[in-house]
PDB file of C-alpha atoms in Angstrom:
ATOM      1  CA  UNK A   1      16.579 -11.793   5.795  1.00  0.00           C
ATOM      2  CA  UNK A   2      12.834 -11.342   4.820  1.00  0.00           C
ATOM      3  CA  UNK A   3      11.525 -14.521   2.915  1.00  0.00           C
ATOM      4  CA  UNK A   4       9.925 -13.690  -0.562  1.00  0.00           C
ATOM      5  CA  UNK A   5       6.461 -13.913   0.928  1.00  0.00           C
ATOM      6  CA  UNK A   6       7.115 -11.447   3.564  1.00  0.00           C
ATOM      7  CA  UNK A   7       8.397  -9.041   0.943  1.00  0.00           C
ATOM      8  CA  UNK A   8       5.562  -9.648  -1.215  1.00  0.00           C
ATOM      9  CA  UNK A   9       3.095  -8.974   1.766  1.00  0.00           C
ATOM     10  CA  UNK A  10       4.948  -5.731   2.651  1.00  0.00           C
ATOM     11  CA  UNK A  11       4.660  -4.529  -0.971  1.00  0.00           C
ATOM     12  CA  UNK A  12       0.861  -5.228  -0.912  1.00  0.00           C
ATOM     13  CA  UNK A  13       0.496  -3.465   2.262  1.00  0.00           C
ATOM     14  CA  UNK A  14       2.213  -0.311   1.013  1.00  0.00           C
ATOM     15  CA  UNK A  15       0.455  -0.193  -2.228  1.00  0.00           C
ATOM     16  CA  UNK A  16      -2.798  -0.595  -0.465  1.00  0.00           C
ATOM     17  CA  UNK A  17      -2.116   2.348   1.840  1.00  0.00           C
ATOM     18  CA  UNK A  18      -0.939   4.402  -1.123  1.00  0.00           C
ATOM     19  CA  UNK A  19      -4.077   3.713  -3.048  1.00  0.00           C
ATOM     20  CA  UNK A  20      -6.270   4.505  -0.019  1.00  0.00           C
ATOM     21  CA  UNK A  21      -4.441   7.912   0.531  1.00  0.00           C
ATOM     22  CA  UNK A  22      -4.874   8.693  -3.230  1.00  0.00           C
ATOM     23  CA  UNK A  23      -8.688   8.049  -2.956  1.00  0.00           C
ATOM     24  CA  UNK A  24      -8.985  10.232   0.231  1.00  0.00           C
ATOM     25  CA  UNK A  25      -6.974  13.046  -1.483  1.00  0.00           C
ATOM     26  CA  UNK A  26      -9.284  12.941  -4.579  1.00  0.00           C
ATOM     27  CA  UNK A  27     -12.344  13.091  -2.209  1.00  0.00           C
ATOM     28  CA  UNK A  28     -11.137  16.201  -0.294  1.00  0.00           C
ATOM     29  CA  UNK A  29     -10.436  18.160  -3.546  1.00  0.00           C
TER      30      UNK A  29
END
């Protein structure tokens, strides 16, 4: 079972990746 800190780290990484992709998509338009 993941510890709470591991889950928080994972959420942060995912959110950061999504944010970066949104910026890239906006730039490409």
